[in-house]
Coordinates of C-alpha atoms in Angstrom, one line a residue:
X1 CA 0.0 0.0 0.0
X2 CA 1.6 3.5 -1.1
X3 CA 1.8 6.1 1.7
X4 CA 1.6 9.0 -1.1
X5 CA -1.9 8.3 -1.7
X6 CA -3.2 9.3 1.5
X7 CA -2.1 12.7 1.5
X8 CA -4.8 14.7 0.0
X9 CA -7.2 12.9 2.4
X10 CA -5.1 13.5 5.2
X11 CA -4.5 17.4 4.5
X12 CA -8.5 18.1 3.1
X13 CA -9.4 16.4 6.6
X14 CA -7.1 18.7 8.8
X15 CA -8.9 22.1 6.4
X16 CA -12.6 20.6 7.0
X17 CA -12.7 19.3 10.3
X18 CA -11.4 22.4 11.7
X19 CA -8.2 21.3 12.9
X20 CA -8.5 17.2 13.2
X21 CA -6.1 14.6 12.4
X22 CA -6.6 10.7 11.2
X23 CA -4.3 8.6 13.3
X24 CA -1.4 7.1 10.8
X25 CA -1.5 4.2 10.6
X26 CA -4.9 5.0 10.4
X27 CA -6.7 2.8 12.4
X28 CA -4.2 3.3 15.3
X29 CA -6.2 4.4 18.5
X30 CA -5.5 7.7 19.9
X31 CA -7.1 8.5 23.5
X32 CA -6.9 12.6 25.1
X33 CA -4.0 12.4 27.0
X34 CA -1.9 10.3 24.7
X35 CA 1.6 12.1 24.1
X36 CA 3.4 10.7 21.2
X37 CA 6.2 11.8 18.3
X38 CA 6.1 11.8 14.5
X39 CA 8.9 9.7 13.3
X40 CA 9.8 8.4 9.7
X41 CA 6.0 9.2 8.9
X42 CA 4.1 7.8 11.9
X43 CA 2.5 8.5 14.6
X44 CA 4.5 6.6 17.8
X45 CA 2.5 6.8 21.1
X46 CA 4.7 6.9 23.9
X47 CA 2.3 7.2 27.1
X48 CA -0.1 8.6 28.5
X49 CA -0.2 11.7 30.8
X50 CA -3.0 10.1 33.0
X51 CA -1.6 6.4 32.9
X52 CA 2.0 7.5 33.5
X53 CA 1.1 9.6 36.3
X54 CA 2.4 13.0 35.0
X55 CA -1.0 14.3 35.6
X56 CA -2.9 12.7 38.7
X57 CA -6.1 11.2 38.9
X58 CA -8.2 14.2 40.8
X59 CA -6.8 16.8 38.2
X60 CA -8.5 14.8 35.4
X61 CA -11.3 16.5 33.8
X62 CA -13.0 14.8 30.4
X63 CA -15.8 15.9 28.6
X64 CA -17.7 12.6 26.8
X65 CA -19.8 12.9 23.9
X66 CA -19.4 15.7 22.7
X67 CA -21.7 16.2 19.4
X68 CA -19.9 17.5 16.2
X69 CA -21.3 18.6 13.3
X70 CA -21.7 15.7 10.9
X71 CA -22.0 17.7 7.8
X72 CA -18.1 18.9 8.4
X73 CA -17.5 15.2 8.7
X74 CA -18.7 14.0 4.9
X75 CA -16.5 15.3 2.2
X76 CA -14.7 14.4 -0.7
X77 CA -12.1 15.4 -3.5
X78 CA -12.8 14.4 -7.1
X79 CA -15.2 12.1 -7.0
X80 CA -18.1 12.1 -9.4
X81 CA -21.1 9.9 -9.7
X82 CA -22.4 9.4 -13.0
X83 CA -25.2 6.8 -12.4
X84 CA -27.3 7.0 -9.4
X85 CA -30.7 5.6 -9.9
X86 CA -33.0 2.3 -9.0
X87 CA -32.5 -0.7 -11.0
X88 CA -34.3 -4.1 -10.8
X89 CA -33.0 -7.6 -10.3
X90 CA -34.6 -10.9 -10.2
X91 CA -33.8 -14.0 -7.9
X92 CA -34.9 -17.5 -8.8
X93 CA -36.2 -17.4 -5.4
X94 CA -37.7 -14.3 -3.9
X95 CA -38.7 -12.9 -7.9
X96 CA -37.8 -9.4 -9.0
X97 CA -36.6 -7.1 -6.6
X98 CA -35.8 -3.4 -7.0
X99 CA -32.8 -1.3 -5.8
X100 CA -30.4 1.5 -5.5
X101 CA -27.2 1.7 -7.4
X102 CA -24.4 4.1 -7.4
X103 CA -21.1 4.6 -9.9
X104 CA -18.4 6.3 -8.1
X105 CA -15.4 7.8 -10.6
X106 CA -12.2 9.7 -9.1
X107 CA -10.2 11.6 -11.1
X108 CA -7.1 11.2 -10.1
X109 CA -4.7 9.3 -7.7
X110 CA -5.5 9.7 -3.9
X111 CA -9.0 11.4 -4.7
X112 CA -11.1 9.7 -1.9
X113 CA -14.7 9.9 -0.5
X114 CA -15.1 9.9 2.9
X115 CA -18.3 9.5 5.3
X116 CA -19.2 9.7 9.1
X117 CA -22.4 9.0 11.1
X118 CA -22.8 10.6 14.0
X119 CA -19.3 11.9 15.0
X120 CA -18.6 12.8 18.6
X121 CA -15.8 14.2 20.7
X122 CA -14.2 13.3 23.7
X123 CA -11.9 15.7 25.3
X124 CA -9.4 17.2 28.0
X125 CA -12.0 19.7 29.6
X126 CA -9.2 21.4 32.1
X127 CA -6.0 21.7 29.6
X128 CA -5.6 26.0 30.6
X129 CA -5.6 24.1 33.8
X130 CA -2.6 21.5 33.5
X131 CA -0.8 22.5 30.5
X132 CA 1.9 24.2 32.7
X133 CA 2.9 21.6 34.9
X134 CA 2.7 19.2 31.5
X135 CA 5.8 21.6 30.4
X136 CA 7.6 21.3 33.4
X137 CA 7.1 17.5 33.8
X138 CA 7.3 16.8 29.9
X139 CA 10.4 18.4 29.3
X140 CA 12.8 18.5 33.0
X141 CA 11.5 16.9 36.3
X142 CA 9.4 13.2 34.6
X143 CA 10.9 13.1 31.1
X144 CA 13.8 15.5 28.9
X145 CA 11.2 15.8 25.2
X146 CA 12.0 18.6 23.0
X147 CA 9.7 17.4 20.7
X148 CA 6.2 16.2 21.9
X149 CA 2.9 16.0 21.2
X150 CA -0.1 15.4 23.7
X151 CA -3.6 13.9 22.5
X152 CA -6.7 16.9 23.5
X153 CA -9.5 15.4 21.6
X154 CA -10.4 12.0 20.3
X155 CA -13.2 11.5 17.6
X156 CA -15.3 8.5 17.4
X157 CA -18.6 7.7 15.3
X158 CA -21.2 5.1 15.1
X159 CA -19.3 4.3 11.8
X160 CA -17.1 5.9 8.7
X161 CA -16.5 4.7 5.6
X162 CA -13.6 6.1 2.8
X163 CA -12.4 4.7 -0.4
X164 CA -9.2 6.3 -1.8
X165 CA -8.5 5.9 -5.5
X166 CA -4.8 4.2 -6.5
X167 CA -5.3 5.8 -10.4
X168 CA -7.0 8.2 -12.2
X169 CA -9.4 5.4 -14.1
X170 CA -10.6 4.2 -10.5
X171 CA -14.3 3.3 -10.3
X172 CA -16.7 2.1 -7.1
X173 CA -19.9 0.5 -7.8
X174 CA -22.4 0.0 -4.6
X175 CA -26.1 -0.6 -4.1
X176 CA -28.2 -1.3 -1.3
X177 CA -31.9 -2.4 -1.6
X178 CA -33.5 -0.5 1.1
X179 CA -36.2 1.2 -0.4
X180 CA -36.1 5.0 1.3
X181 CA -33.1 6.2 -0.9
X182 CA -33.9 7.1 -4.2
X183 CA -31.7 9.0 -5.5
X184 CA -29.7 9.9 -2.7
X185 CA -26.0 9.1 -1.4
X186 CA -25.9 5.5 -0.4
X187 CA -21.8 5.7 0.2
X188 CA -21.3 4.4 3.5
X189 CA -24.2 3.3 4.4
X190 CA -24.8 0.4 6.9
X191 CA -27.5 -1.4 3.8
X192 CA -24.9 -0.6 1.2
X193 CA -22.7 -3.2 -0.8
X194 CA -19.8 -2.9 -2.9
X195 CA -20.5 -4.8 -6.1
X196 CA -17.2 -3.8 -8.0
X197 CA -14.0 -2.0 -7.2
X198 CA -11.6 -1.1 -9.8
X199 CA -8.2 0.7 -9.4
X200 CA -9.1 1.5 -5.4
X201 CA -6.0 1.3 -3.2
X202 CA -7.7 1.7 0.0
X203 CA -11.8 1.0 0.8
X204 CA -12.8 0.5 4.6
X205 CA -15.9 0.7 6.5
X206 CA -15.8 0.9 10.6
X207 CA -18.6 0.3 12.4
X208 CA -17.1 0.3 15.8
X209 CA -16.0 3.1 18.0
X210 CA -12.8 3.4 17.3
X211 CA -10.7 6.9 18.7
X212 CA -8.5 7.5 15.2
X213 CA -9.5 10.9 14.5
X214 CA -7.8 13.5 17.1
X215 CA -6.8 16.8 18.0
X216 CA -3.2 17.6 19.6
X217 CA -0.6 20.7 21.1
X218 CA 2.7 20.4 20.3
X219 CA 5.5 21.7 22.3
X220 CA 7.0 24.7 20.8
X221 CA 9.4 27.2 21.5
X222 CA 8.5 30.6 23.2
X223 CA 8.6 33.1 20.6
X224 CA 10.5 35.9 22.5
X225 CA 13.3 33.0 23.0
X226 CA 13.2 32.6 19.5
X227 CA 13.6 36.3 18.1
X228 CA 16.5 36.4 20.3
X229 CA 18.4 33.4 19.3
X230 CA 17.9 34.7 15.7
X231 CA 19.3 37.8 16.4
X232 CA 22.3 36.7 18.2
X233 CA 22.9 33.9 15.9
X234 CA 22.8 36.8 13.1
X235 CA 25.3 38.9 14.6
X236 CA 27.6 36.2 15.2
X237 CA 27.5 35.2 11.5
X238 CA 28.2 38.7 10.4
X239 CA 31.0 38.9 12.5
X240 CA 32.4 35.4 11.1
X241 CA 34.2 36.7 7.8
X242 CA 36.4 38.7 10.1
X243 CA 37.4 35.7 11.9
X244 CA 37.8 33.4 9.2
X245 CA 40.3 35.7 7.9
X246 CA 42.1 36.1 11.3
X247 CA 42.4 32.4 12.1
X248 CA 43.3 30.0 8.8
X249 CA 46.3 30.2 7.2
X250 CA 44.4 30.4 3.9
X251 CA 42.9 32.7 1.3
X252 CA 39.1 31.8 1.7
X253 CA 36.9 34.2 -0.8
X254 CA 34.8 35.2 1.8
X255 CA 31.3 36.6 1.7
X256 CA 28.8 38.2 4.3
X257 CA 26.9 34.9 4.9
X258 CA 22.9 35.5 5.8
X259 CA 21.2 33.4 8.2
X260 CA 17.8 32.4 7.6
X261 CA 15.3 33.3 10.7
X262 CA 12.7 30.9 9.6
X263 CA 10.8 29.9 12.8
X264 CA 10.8 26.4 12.2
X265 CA 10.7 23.3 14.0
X266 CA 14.4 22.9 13.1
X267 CA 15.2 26.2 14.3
X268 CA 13.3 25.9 17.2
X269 CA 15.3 22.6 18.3
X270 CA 18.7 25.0 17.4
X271 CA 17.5 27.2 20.5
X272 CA 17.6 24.7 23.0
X273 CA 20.8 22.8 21.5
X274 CA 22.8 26.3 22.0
X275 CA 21.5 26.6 25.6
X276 CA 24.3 25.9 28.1
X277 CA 24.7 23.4 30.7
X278 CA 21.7 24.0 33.5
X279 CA 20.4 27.4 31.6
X280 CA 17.1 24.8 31.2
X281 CA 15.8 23.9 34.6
X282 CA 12.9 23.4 35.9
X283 CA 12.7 26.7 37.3
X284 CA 13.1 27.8 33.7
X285 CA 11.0 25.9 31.2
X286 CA 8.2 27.9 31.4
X287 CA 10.0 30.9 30.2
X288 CA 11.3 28.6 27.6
X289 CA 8.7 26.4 25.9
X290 CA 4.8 26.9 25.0
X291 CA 1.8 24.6 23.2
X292 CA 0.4 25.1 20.6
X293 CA -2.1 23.8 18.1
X294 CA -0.7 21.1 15.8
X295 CA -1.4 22.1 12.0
X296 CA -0.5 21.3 8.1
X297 CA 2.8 21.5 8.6
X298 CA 2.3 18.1 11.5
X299 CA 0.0 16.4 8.9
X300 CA 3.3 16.7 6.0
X301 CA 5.8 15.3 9.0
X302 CA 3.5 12.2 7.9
X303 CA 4.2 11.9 4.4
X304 CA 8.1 13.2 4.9
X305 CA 9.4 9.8 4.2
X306 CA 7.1 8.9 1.9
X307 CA 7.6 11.7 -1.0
X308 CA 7.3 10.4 -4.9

């Protein structure tokens, strides 16, 4: 199964969910509290704050069932359907019988349909709450992460269905033969069949209530820290032809070298490599790191590995 072919799903879901992730691999449980990392394109879960005790029992506060809006939670991204209608069979047995039939087409590789019944949330209710002690306990006095994630909301539904297409001739073909559709959508529902696939890397219906759609923070870099490596780091550099000059024993043809002040996670991690010996403390991490909302550029950290 290619990894490529996920990615449109993956980053449409994140834009029309308002901020949700699928688990990868995908049917991967993720429950609030979960703290994990993002290496060579998946998710690894690590702990838990509540199971490992960095947040006690009494200071847990989750909100259950949260209803979400289930028209944010069917989408898709070039699909087209041209055949919906009723059709009629017979059966040597039970005689003619009527029913609903859909074509599915996608138009290209990783176009997918996705549907949801009855999504719901479960969350961390009190994270303004513990998210300070999480720092402090994350990154000095339980465990040393510079680069963490923790779990605040996990997504289940009654049941979801997607089919992603492996080529730009993919096709789906499903009926059902309940008699209150019409012409409406039958994809994903409960009645529906599949009576031919073609070209369709990935097709799964879940009817249990499985956690793998989630919200998380991150643990980032204070951005006043940040500003202020950047600028020291930039006045170094300018300062490095000068030095170059004074300390090899060789003709370099030098230039003014610019340093990039991107603020990402690689220059973030540069921040706290340059610190020196006990600079980060406990009494200090507060000053040092923050949380923040994971986004887009979290959802291509899955696919990094994985280009084409």
């Amino acid at each position: 199964m290619s990894n490529t072919v996920f990615k449109k799903f993956y980053r449409s879901f994140y834009n029309r969910t308002g901020g949700f992730m699928p688990s990868k691999p995908l049917h991967q449980n993720m429950y609030p509290g979960d703290f994990f990392q993002i290496r060579n394109g998946e998710i690894i879960i690590l702990g838990n704050i509540f199971r490992n005790g960095v947040i006690a029992k009494e200071e847990c506060k989750i909100q259950n069932g949260i209803a979400l809006h289930e028209a944010q939670w069917n989408f898709s991204e070039g699909v087209t359907k041209p055949y919906s209608g009723r059709d009629q069979g017979n059966n040597p047995i039970a005689g003619d019988f009527k029913y609903t039939k859909q074509i599915l087409t996608f138009d290209a590789r990783g176009s997918f349909m996705f549907h949801t019944k009855t999504p719901e949330t479960v969350k961390i209710a009190n994270w303004n709450e513990i998210e300070q002690q999480l720092i402090i306990k994350l990154t000095q006095t339980m465990y040393s992460f510079r680069e963490v994630y923790v779990v605040t909301e996990s997504v289940v539904a009654s049941n979801w269905t997607l089919a992603i297409a492996g080529t730009d001739k993919a096709e789906l073909e499903i009926a059902t033969e309940a008699e209150n559709f019409g012409l409406v959508d039958i994809f994903g529902d409960t009645s529906s069949k599949t009576i031919q696939a073609k070209d369709i890397e990935y097709h799964h219906r879940e009817s249990k209530k499985k956690p793998v759609f989630f919200k998380a923070k991150k643990l980032a870099v204070q951005q006043e820290k940040l500003e202020h490596f950047i600028s020291e780091f930039s006045v170094q550099n300018s300062q490095k032809t000068n030095w170059v000059k004074s300390f090899y024993a060789y003709d370099f043809e030098t230039d003014l070298e610019q340093f990039s002040g991107a603020t990402s996670m690689n220059a973030q991690m540069c921040v706290l490599d340059m610190l020196q010996a006990n600079q980060l403390n406990p009494n200090t991490a507060l000053s040092y790191f923050r949380w923040e909302n994971a986004n887009l550029d979290d959802v291509e950290k899955l696919f990094m590995m994985y280009e084409d």
